mmCIF file of C-alpha atoms in Angstrom:
data_model
loop_
_atom_site.group_PDB
_atom_site.id
_atom_site.type_symbol
_atom_site.label_atom_id
_atom_site.label_comp_id
_atom_site.label_asym_id
_atom_site.label_seq_id
_atom_site.Cartn_x
_atom_site.Cartn_y
_atom_site.Cartn_z
ATOM 1 C CA MET A 26 3.748 -50.988 -24.286
ATOM 2 C CA LEU A 27 3.793 -48.888 -20.970
ATOM 3 C CA TYR A 28 6.344 -46.093 -22.508
ATOM 4 C CA LYS A 29 5.385 -46.421 -26.508
ATOM 5 C CA GLN A 30 8.543 -45.489 -27.570
ATOM 6 C CA PHE A 31 9.436 -49.646 -26.693
ATOM 7 C CA SER A 32 7.103 -50.054 -30.205
ATOM 8 C CA LEU A 33 9.387 -48.997 -32.303
ATOM 9 C CA ILE A 34 11.824 -51.673 -32.719
ATOM 10 C CA THR A 35 9.346 -54.423 -31.719
ATOM 11 C CA GLY A 36 10.470 -54.834 -35.744
ATOM 12 C CA ILE A 37 14.296 -54.889 -34.668
ATOM 13 C CA LEU A 38 14.681 -56.635 -30.957
ATOM 14 C CA ASN A 39 12.980 -60.261 -29.683
ATOM 15 C CA PRO A 40 9.283 -58.774 -29.636
ATOM 16 C CA GLU A 41 9.440 -60.232 -26.160
ATOM 17 C CA PHE A 42 12.695 -59.455 -24.243
ATOM 18 C CA VAL A 43 11.421 -55.462 -25.704
ATOM 19 C CA GLU A 44 8.371 -56.781 -24.468
ATOM 20 C CA ASN A 45 9.457 -57.604 -20.974
ATOM 21 C CA PHE A 46 12.116 -54.710 -20.549
ATOM 22 C CA ASP A 47 9.057 -52.449 -21.004
ATOM 23 C CA TYR A 48 7.083 -54.604 -17.437
ATOM 24 C CA TRP A 49 10.067 -54.558 -15.812
ATOM 25 C CA LEU A 50 11.921 -50.743 -16.424
ATOM 26 C CA ALA A 51 8.280 -49.373 -15.944
ATOM 27 C CA THR A 52 7.467 -51.144 -12.344
ATOM 28 C CA LEU A 53 10.770 -51.257 -11.045
ATOM 29 C CA PRO A 54 10.629 -49.474 -7.499
ATOM 30 C CA ARG A 55 11.502 -45.127 -7.151
ATOM 31 C CA ASN A 56 14.554 -46.664 -5.491
ATOM 32 C CA ASN A 57 16.161 -48.789 -8.037
ATOM 33 C CA GLN A 58 15.450 -46.562 -10.414
ATOM 34 C CA LYS A 59 19.749 -46.192 -10.800
ATOM 35 C CA ASN A 60 21.988 -47.696 -11.635
ATOM 36 C CA ILE A 61 20.768 -49.960 -13.800
ATOM 37 C CA THR A 62 23.314 -52.071 -15.822
ATOM 38 C CA ALA A 63 23.327 -54.313 -18.723
ATOM 39 C CA SER A 64 24.991 -56.893 -16.436
ATOM 40 C CA VAL A 65 21.520 -56.700 -14.111
ATOM 41 C CA VAL A 66 19.246 -56.524 -17.518
ATOM 42 C CA SER A 67 20.950 -58.936 -19.184
ATOM 43 C CA SER A 68 20.689 -61.527 -15.628
ATOM 44 C CA ARG A 69 17.090 -60.496 -14.586
ATOM 45 C CA LEU A 70 15.672 -60.845 -17.716
ATOM 46 C CA GLU A 71 17.946 -63.322 -19.077
ATOM 47 C CA VAL A 72 19.539 -62.198 -22.071
ATOM 48 C CA LYS A 73 22.859 -61.802 -23.578
ATOM 49 C CA TYR A 74 24.360 -58.820 -22.960
ATOM 50 C CA SER A 75 24.535 -57.539 -26.235
ATOM 51 C CA LEU A 76 20.984 -57.445 -27.153
ATOM 52 C CA ALA A 77 20.586 -55.789 -22.945
ATOM 53 C CA GLU A 78 23.214 -52.848 -24.467
ATOM 54 C CA ALA A 79 21.340 -52.965 -27.245
ATOM 55 C CA ILE A 80 18.235 -51.508 -25.668
ATOM 56 C CA LEU A 81 19.579 -49.267 -22.904
ATOM 57 C CA LYS A 82 21.058 -47.537 -25.345
ATOM 58 C CA PHE A 83 17.559 -47.294 -27.229
ATOM 59 C CA ALA A 84 16.413 -46.276 -24.247
ATOM 60 C CA GLU A 85 18.793 -42.770 -23.702
ATOM 61 C CA GLU A 86 18.113 -42.072 -26.905
ATOM 62 C CA GLN A 87 15.309 -41.559 -26.156
ATOM 63 C CA LYS A 88 15.587 -39.994 -23.369
ATOM 64 C CA ILE A 89 14.228 -42.113 -21.208
ATOM 65 C CA LEU A 90 17.144 -42.990 -18.905
ATOM 66 C CA GLU A 91 20.578 -41.301 -18.366
ATOM 67 C CA LYS A 92 24.510 -42.905 -18.058
ATOM 68 C CA TYR A 93 26.182 -42.386 -15.631
ATOM 69 C CA TYR A 94 29.605 -44.217 -14.356
ATOM 70 C CA LEU A 95 30.356 -45.678 -11.419
ATOM 71 C CA LEU A 96 33.836 -45.936 -9.830
ATOM 72 C CA LYS A 97 34.524 -49.090 -7.923
ATOM 73 C CA CYS A 98 36.860 -49.225 -5.138
ATOM 74 C CA PRO A 99 39.888 -51.930 -6.792
ATOM 75 C CA ASP A 100 40.285 -53.834 -3.585
ATOM 76 C CA CYS A 101 36.111 -53.713 -1.982
ATOM 77 C CA ASP A 102 33.666 -53.527 -4.663
ATOM 78 C CA TYR A 103 32.575 -50.406 -2.766
ATOM 79 C CA ASN A 104 30.778 -48.500 -4.632
ATOM 80 C CA LEU A 105 33.051 -45.231 -3.952
ATOM 81 C CA ASP A 106 31.175 -42.903 -6.376
ATOM 82 C CA THR A 107 29.173 -41.543 -9.789
ATOM 83 C CA ILE A 108 30.842 -39.064 -12.504
ATOM 84 C CA THR A 109 30.062 -37.984 -16.258
ATOM 85 C CA LYS A 110 31.076 -38.651 -19.066
ATOM 86 C CA GLU A 111 33.117 -35.295 -18.279
ATOM 87 C CA GLU A 112 34.872 -36.453 -15.631
ATOM 88 C CA LEU A 113 36.093 -39.243 -16.269
ATOM 89 C CA ALA A 114 39.915 -38.122 -17.384
ATOM 90 C CA GLU A 115 40.089 -36.135 -13.858
ATOM 91 C CA VAL A 116 39.619 -39.487 -12.224
ATOM 92 C CA LEU A 117 42.130 -41.895 -14.002
ATOM 93 C CA LEU A 118 44.492 -38.723 -12.959
ATOM 94 C CA ASN A 119 44.092 -38.370 -8.926
ATOM 95 C CA PRO A 120 43.452 -40.972 -6.213
ATOM 96 C CA VAL A 121 40.007 -41.981 -4.729
ATOM 97 C CA TYR A 122 39.062 -42.644 -1.706
ATOM 98 C CA CYS A 123 37.941 -45.049 0.037
ATOM 99 C CA ASN A 124 34.951 -45.137 3.091
ATOM 100 C CA VAL A 125 35.773 -49.335 3.558
ATOM 101 C CA CYS A 126 39.159 -49.065 2.774
ATOM 102 C CA LYS A 127 40.322 -45.969 4.597
ATOM 103 C CA GLU A 128 42.667 -45.567 2.234
ATOM 104 C CA ASP A 129 43.306 -43.079 -0.692
ATOM 105 C CA LYS A 130 42.909 -45.789 -4.139
ATOM 106 C CA HIS A 131 44.405 -45.028 -7.865
ATOM 107 C CA ILE A 132 40.931 -45.580 -10.199
ATOM 108 C CA SER A 133 42.424 -47.222 -14.058
ATOM 109 C CA ALA A 134 39.400 -48.503 -17.315
ATOM 110 C CA ASP A 135 38.782 -51.638 -15.326
ATOM 111 C CA ASP A 136 36.789 -49.818 -12.091
ATOM 112 C CA ILE A 137 34.559 -47.415 -14.347
ATOM 113 C CA HIS A 138 31.677 -49.489 -15.817
ATOM 114 C CA VAL A 139 28.835 -47.603 -16.979
ATOM 115 C CA ALA A 140 25.593 -46.915 -15.342
ATOM 116 C CA TYR A 141 21.330 -45.945 -16.414
ATOM 117 C CA LYS A 142 19.147 -44.377 -14.048
ATOM 118 C CA VAL A 143 15.369 -43.577 -15.659
ATOM 119 C CA ILE A 144 14.574 -40.205 -16.103
ATOM 120 C CA LEU A 145 11.345 -40.153 -17.618
ATOM 121 C CA GLN A 146 8.254 -41.949 -16.759
ATOM 122 C CA PRO A 147 5.562 -45.039 -18.555
ATOM 123 C CA ASP A 148 3.628 -42.832 -20.293
ATOM 124 C CA ALA A 149 0.902 -45.690 -19.084
ATOM 125 C CA THR A 150 -1.876 -44.173 -16.305
ATOM 126 C CA GLU A 151 -1.891 -45.719 -12.648
ATOM 127 C CA GLY A 152 -5.318 -48.065 -13.623
ATOM 128 C CA GLU A 153 -2.690 -49.929 -16.475
ATOM 129 C CA LEU A 154 0.114 -50.491 -14.680
ATOM 130 C CA ALA A 155 -1.761 -51.723 -12.194
ATOM 131 C CA LYS A 156 -3.392 -54.248 -14.803
ATOM 132 C CA ALA A 157 0.358 -54.941 -15.835
ATOM 133 C CA ILE A 158 1.002 -56.242 -12.688
ATOM 134 C CA GLU A 159 -1.921 -58.195 -12.207
ATOM 135 C CA LYS A 160 -1.392 -59.541 -15.800
ATOM 136 C CA ARG A 161 1.869 -60.256 -14.657
ATOM 137 C CA LEU A 162 1.310 -62.093 -10.810
ATOM 138 C CA ASN A 163 -1.858 -64.885 -13.219
ATOM 139 C CA GLN A 164 1.142 -65.675 -16.013
ATOM 140 C CA SER A 165 3.475 -66.187 -12.539
ATOM 141 C CA ASP A 166 1.576 -68.172 -10.656
ATOM 142 C CA VAL A 167 0.450 -70.314 -12.980
ATOM 143 C CA THR A 168 4.326 -71.195 -14.061
ATOM 144 C CA ASN A 169 5.143 -71.958 -10.205
ATOM 145 C CA ASP A 170 2.242 -74.296 -10.087
ATOM 146 C CA LEU A 171 3.267 -76.295 -12.672
ATOM 147 C CA LYS A 172 7.158 -76.026 -11.927
ATOM 148 C CA ASN A 173 6.866 -77.240 -8.669
ATOM 149 C CA GLY A 174 3.473 -78.350 -7.799
ATOM 150 C CA ARG A 175 3.686 -75.497 -5.058
ATOM 151 C CA GLY A 176 2.978 -72.675 -6.009
ATOM 152 C CA ASP A 177 0.290 -72.361 -3.375
ATOM 153 C CA MET A 178 3.602 -72.614 -0.575
ATOM 154 C CA ILE A 179 4.315 -69.202 0.900
ATOM 155 C CA HIS A 180 6.107 -68.336 3.934
ATOM 156 C CA LYS A 181 7.018 -65.398 6.280
ATOM 157 C CA ILE A 182 9.715 -65.064 7.878
ATOM 158 C CA SER A 183 9.304 -64.275 11.755
ATOM 159 C CA ASP A 184 9.594 -60.816 12.526
ATOM 160 C CA THR A 185 12.537 -62.631 15.101
ATOM 161 C CA GLY A 186 13.870 -63.379 11.662
ATOM 162 C CA ARG A 187 14.378 -60.287 10.375
ATOM 163 C CA GLU A 188 15.428 -57.968 14.107
ATOM 164 C CA MET A 189 18.349 -60.349 13.812
ATOM 165 C CA LEU A 190 19.112 -60.256 9.862
ATOM 166 C CA HIS A 191 18.751 -56.751 10.493
ATOM 167 C CA PHE A 192 20.937 -56.608 12.683
ATOM 168 C CA GLN A 193 23.432 -58.757 11.124
ATOM 169 C CA GLU A 194 23.358 -55.981 7.930
ATOM 170 C CA GLU A 195 24.460 -53.499 10.762
ATOM 171 C CA MET A 196 27.523 -55.475 12.936
ATOM 172 C CA ALA A 197 28.523 -55.647 9.305
ATOM 173 C CA LYS A 198 28.459 -51.567 8.502
ATOM 174 C CA LYS A 199 30.225 -51.708 12.237
ATOM 175 C CA HIS A 200 33.237 -53.894 11.424
ATOM 176 C CA LYS A 201 33.504 -54.466 7.923
ATOM 177 C CA TYR A 202 33.281 -57.744 7.731
ATOM 178 C CA LYS A 203 36.596 -58.012 10.238
ATOM 179 C CA PRO A 204 36.514 -59.983 13.578
ATOM 180 C CA ILE A 205 34.420 -58.906 16.409
ATOM 181 C CA PRO A 206 36.083 -59.313 19.787
ATOM 182 C CA ILE A 207 34.664 -60.087 22.253
ATOM 183 C CA ASP A 208 32.203 -56.928 24.548
ATOM 184 C CA LEU A 209 31.329 -56.205 28.163
ATOM 185 C CA PHE A 210 27.977 -55.093 27.524
ATOM 186 C CA LEU A 211 27.391 -58.025 23.953
ATOM 187 C CA GLY A 212 29.424 -60.603 25.414
ATOM 188 C CA ASN A 213 30.654 -62.974 22.122
ATOM 189 C CA ILE A 214 28.598 -61.938 19.713
ATOM 190 C CA ARG A 215 27.597 -65.517 18.065
ATOM 191 C CA ASP A 216 26.181 -66.710 21.626
ATOM 192 C CA LYS A 217 23.531 -64.058 20.918
ATOM 193 C CA TYR A 218 22.904 -66.363 17.625
ATOM 194 C CA GLU A 219 22.545 -69.457 18.396
ATOM 195 C CA ALA A 220 19.853 -67.864 21.100
ATOM 196 C CA VAL A 221 17.551 -66.956 18.447
ATOM 197 C CA LEU A 222 17.560 -69.655 16.149
ATOM 198 C CA PRO A 223 14.871 -71.037 14.639
ATOM 199 C CA SER A 224 14.068 -75.021 16.126
ATOM 200 C CA TRP A 225 14.865 -76.941 12.449
ATOM 201 C CA CYS A 226 18.350 -76.032 13.526
ATOM 202 C CA LYS A 227 18.530 -77.658 15.889
ATOM 203 C CA GLU A 228 16.932 -80.849 15.319
ATOM 204 C CA ARG A 229 17.379 -83.196 11.600
ATOM 205 C CA THR A 230 19.605 -82.317 9.210
ATOM 206 C CA ASP A 231 18.312 -85.045 6.252
ATOM 207 C CA GLN A 232 15.436 -82.263 5.453
ATOM 208 C CA ALA A 233 14.770 -80.351 2.754
ATOM 209 C CA LEU A 234 14.355 -76.520 3.053
ATOM 210 C CA TYR A 235 12.449 -74.216 0.578
ATOM 211 C CA THR A 236 12.731 -70.079 0.020
ATOM 212 C CA THR A 237 9.771 -68.170 0.762
ATOM 213 C CA GLN A 238 7.501 -68.504 -2.162
ATOM 214 C CA GLY A 239 7.605 -72.547 -1.514
ATOM 215 C CA THR A 240 11.130 -72.944 -3.905
ATOM 216 C CA LYS A 241 13.470 -75.457 -3.184
ATOM 217 C CA ILE A 242 16.700 -74.809 -1.973
ATOM 218 C CA CYS A 243 17.751 -78.245 -0.666
ATOM 219 C CA ASN A 244 17.277 -81.518 -0.503
ATOM 220 C CA ALA A 245 19.358 -82.743 2.547
ATOM 221 C CA PHE A 246 21.804 -79.331 4.796
ATOM 222 C CA SER A 247 25.444 -80.539 6.418
ATOM 223 C CA ARG A 248 24.990 -78.699 9.545
ATOM 224 C CA ILE A 249 24.617 -74.903 10.372
ATOM 225 C CA VAL A 250 27.529 -72.312 11.231
ATOM 226 C CA ILE A 251 27.978 -69.393 13.224
ATOM 227 C CA GLY A 252 30.321 -66.914 12.786
ATOM 228 C CA ASP A 253 30.780 -62.996 13.942
ATOM 229 C CA TYR A 254 28.443 -62.113 11.159
ATOM 230 C CA GLY A 255 25.472 -64.546 11.795
ATOM 231 C CA ALA A 256 23.989 -68.219 11.954
ATOM 232 C CA PHE A 257 23.880 -69.862 7.965
ATOM 233 C CA VAL A 258 23.530 -72.809 6.681
ATOM 234 C CA GLU A 259 25.972 -75.577 4.711
ATOM 235 C CA ILE A 260 24.552 -77.087 2.376
ATOM 236 C CA THR A 261 27.204 -79.366 -0.321
ATOM 237 C CA PRO A 262 27.702 -78.929 -3.500
ATOM 238 C CA GLU A 263 25.669 -82.827 -3.692
ATOM 239 C CA GLN A 264 22.243 -80.902 -2.529
ATOM 240 C CA ILE A 265 22.183 -77.929 -3.678
ATOM 241 C CA CYS A 266 19.259 -77.661 -6.745
ATOM 242 C CA PHE A 267 21.342 -76.295 -8.644
ATOM 243 C CA GLU A 268 18.257 -75.740 -11.061
ATOM 244 C CA ILE A 269 16.677 -73.009 -9.345
ATOM 245 C CA LEU A 270 20.308 -70.836 -8.977
ATOM 246 C CA MET A 271 21.075 -68.737 -10.161
ATOM 247 C CA CYS A 272 23.543 -65.124 -9.811
ATOM 248 C CA LYS A 273 21.626 -61.849 -8.607
ATOM 249 C CA PRO A 274 21.293 -59.471 -11.061
ATOM 250 C CA GLY A 275 24.526 -56.570 -10.451
ATOM 251 C CA GLU A 276 27.068 -59.185 -8.787
ATOM 252 C CA GLU A 277 27.691 -61.280 -12.426
ATOM 253 C CA TYR A 278 31.165 -59.224 -12.105
ATOM 254 C CA ARG A 279 32.166 -61.348 -9.649
ATOM 255 C CA TYR A 280 32.551 -63.981 -11.830
ATOM 256 C CA ARG A 281 32.498 -62.360 -14.977
ATOM 257 C CA GLU A 282 35.216 -60.254 -14.409
ATOM 258 C CA PRO A 283 38.702 -61.667 -13.627
ATOM 259 C CA ARG A 284 40.191 -59.144 -11.746
ATOM 260 C CA TYR A 285 37.385 -59.549 -9.107
ATOM 261 C CA SER A 286 36.797 -63.638 -9.603
ATOM 262 C CA GLN A 287 39.783 -64.204 -8.313
ATOM 263 C CA ASN A 288 39.822 -61.707 -5.228
ATOM 264 C CA VAL A 289 36.086 -62.952 -3.850
ATOM 265 C CA LYS A 290 34.876 -64.193 -0.858
ATOM 266 C CA TYR A 291 31.960 -65.583 -2.646
ATOM 267 C CA LEU A 292 29.462 -65.379 -5.129
ATOM 268 C CA TRP A 293 26.328 -64.078 -4.438
ATOM 269 C CA LEU A 294 23.539 -65.712 -5.647
ATOM 270 C CA THR A 295 20.242 -66.066 -5.195
ATOM 271 C CA ALA A 296 16.155 -68.651 -6.300
ATOM 272 C CA LYS A 297 15.015 -67.719 -9.016
ATOM 273 C CA ASP A 298 11.762 -66.846 -7.570
ATOM 274 C CA SER A 299 10.607 -63.543 -5.690
ATOM 275 C CA SER A 300 11.633 -64.793 -2.586
ATOM 276 C CA GLY A 301 15.116 -62.343 -2.767
ATOM 277 C CA CYS A 302 16.791 -64.613 -0.439
ATOM 278 C CA LYS A 303 20.993 -64.244 -0.343
ATOM 279 C CA ILE A 304 22.534 -67.600 -1.510
ATOM 280 C CA TYR A 305 26.523 -67.316 -0.567
ATOM 281 C CA PHE A 306 29.159 -69.481 -3.170
ATOM 282 C CA GLN A 307 32.102 -69.774 -0.617
ATOM 283 C CA LYS A 308 35.242 -69.358 -2.280
ATOM 284 C CA LYS A 309 37.607 -68.922 -0.424
ATOM 285 C CA PRO A 310 38.146 -68.500 3.946
ATOM 286 C CA VAL A 311 37.459 -65.681 6.003
ATOM 287 C CA ASP A 312 38.453 -64.397 9.412
ATOM 288 C CA TYR A 313 34.855 -63.963 11.499
ATOM 289 C CA ALA A 314 33.718 -67.667 10.409
ATOM 290 C CA ASP A 315 33.824 -71.446 10.081
ATOM 291 C CA TYR A 316 32.895 -71.264 6.000
ATOM 292 C CA VAL A 317 34.050 -73.791 3.819
ATOM 293 C CA PRO A 318 35.598 -72.676 0.537
ATOM 294 C CA GLY A 319 33.789 -74.624 -2.106
ATOM 295 C CA MET A 320 30.137 -75.125 0.067
ATOM 296 C CA TYR A 321 25.980 -72.884 -0.553
ATOM 297 C CA TYR A 322 25.351 -70.937 3.155
ATOM 298 C CA ILE A 323 21.723 -68.954 3.601
ATOM 299 C CA SER A 324 20.494 -67.964 6.753
ATOM 300 C CA PRO A 325 18.179 -70.736 7.854
ATOM 301 C CA TYR A 326 15.911 -66.765 8.680
ATOM 302 C CA GLU A 327 15.496 -67.321 5.037
ATOM 303 C CA VAL A 328 14.884 -72.055 4.587
ATOM 304 C CA PHE A 329 12.322 -73.113 5.692
ATOM 305 C CA PRO A 330 11.628 -77.150 6.718
ATOM 306 C CA GLU A 331 9.000 -79.241 4.860
#
């Protein structure tokens, strides 16, 4: 074990799960060592929610993790604040301002989520960590080769693709997913997206698409939709490869919690590989693009033809 403390529970919890959690926690990048929830662990390691809760509580008892609470806006789901147990009563009594909605929000117990952050680094040396990572990578390579026979087919997002993905994020931050009017300087922003589309987007639609890691996303696609926040590949339920889809860790509330599942515009999915691609399952229409409920969408910069 990279964290020696987890050796104490290999006889209580599933040993394979404990070892996987130990490795996952020990190798988390520094900027991801916070906002760790049972939903994230459950989805990432594919275990029951109760098992994820149990190991997080144990890690807290061992002073590896520190518990706190996340406040989410009841309307837009924005992370309003992080608070301690002692502050819970106050936030339930007093409204909290949402920077996205631009108004005060009254918080209920449903808007408060338990989260953890890492406060103790593993006992392992840098050499032991490197060895563990190399071992996992070798296992992953073999698994991918066996699963789809395409383990050697790795694609790279182009410089233009990275620039456009960043630009789209900046537009979303600036305009808060509201329709973007035609501007004297920018012109029609949709023209900008169309001008730099990958060439395969303008060819036939009966071609399979793959992630950066070579995982097949779909057997074909319906069309390219260009909205105010980027161009997206539209994929029908008949074209999508369901078996490779999973909910993005931390986004399970979009379908698990009724107060959100009835209001969200889309479900946030990704592929069962290390690509980190963002796949939308559209639930409701929006004003800023011609997305169709029931369809799947992904950026053309995150997928590649065969």
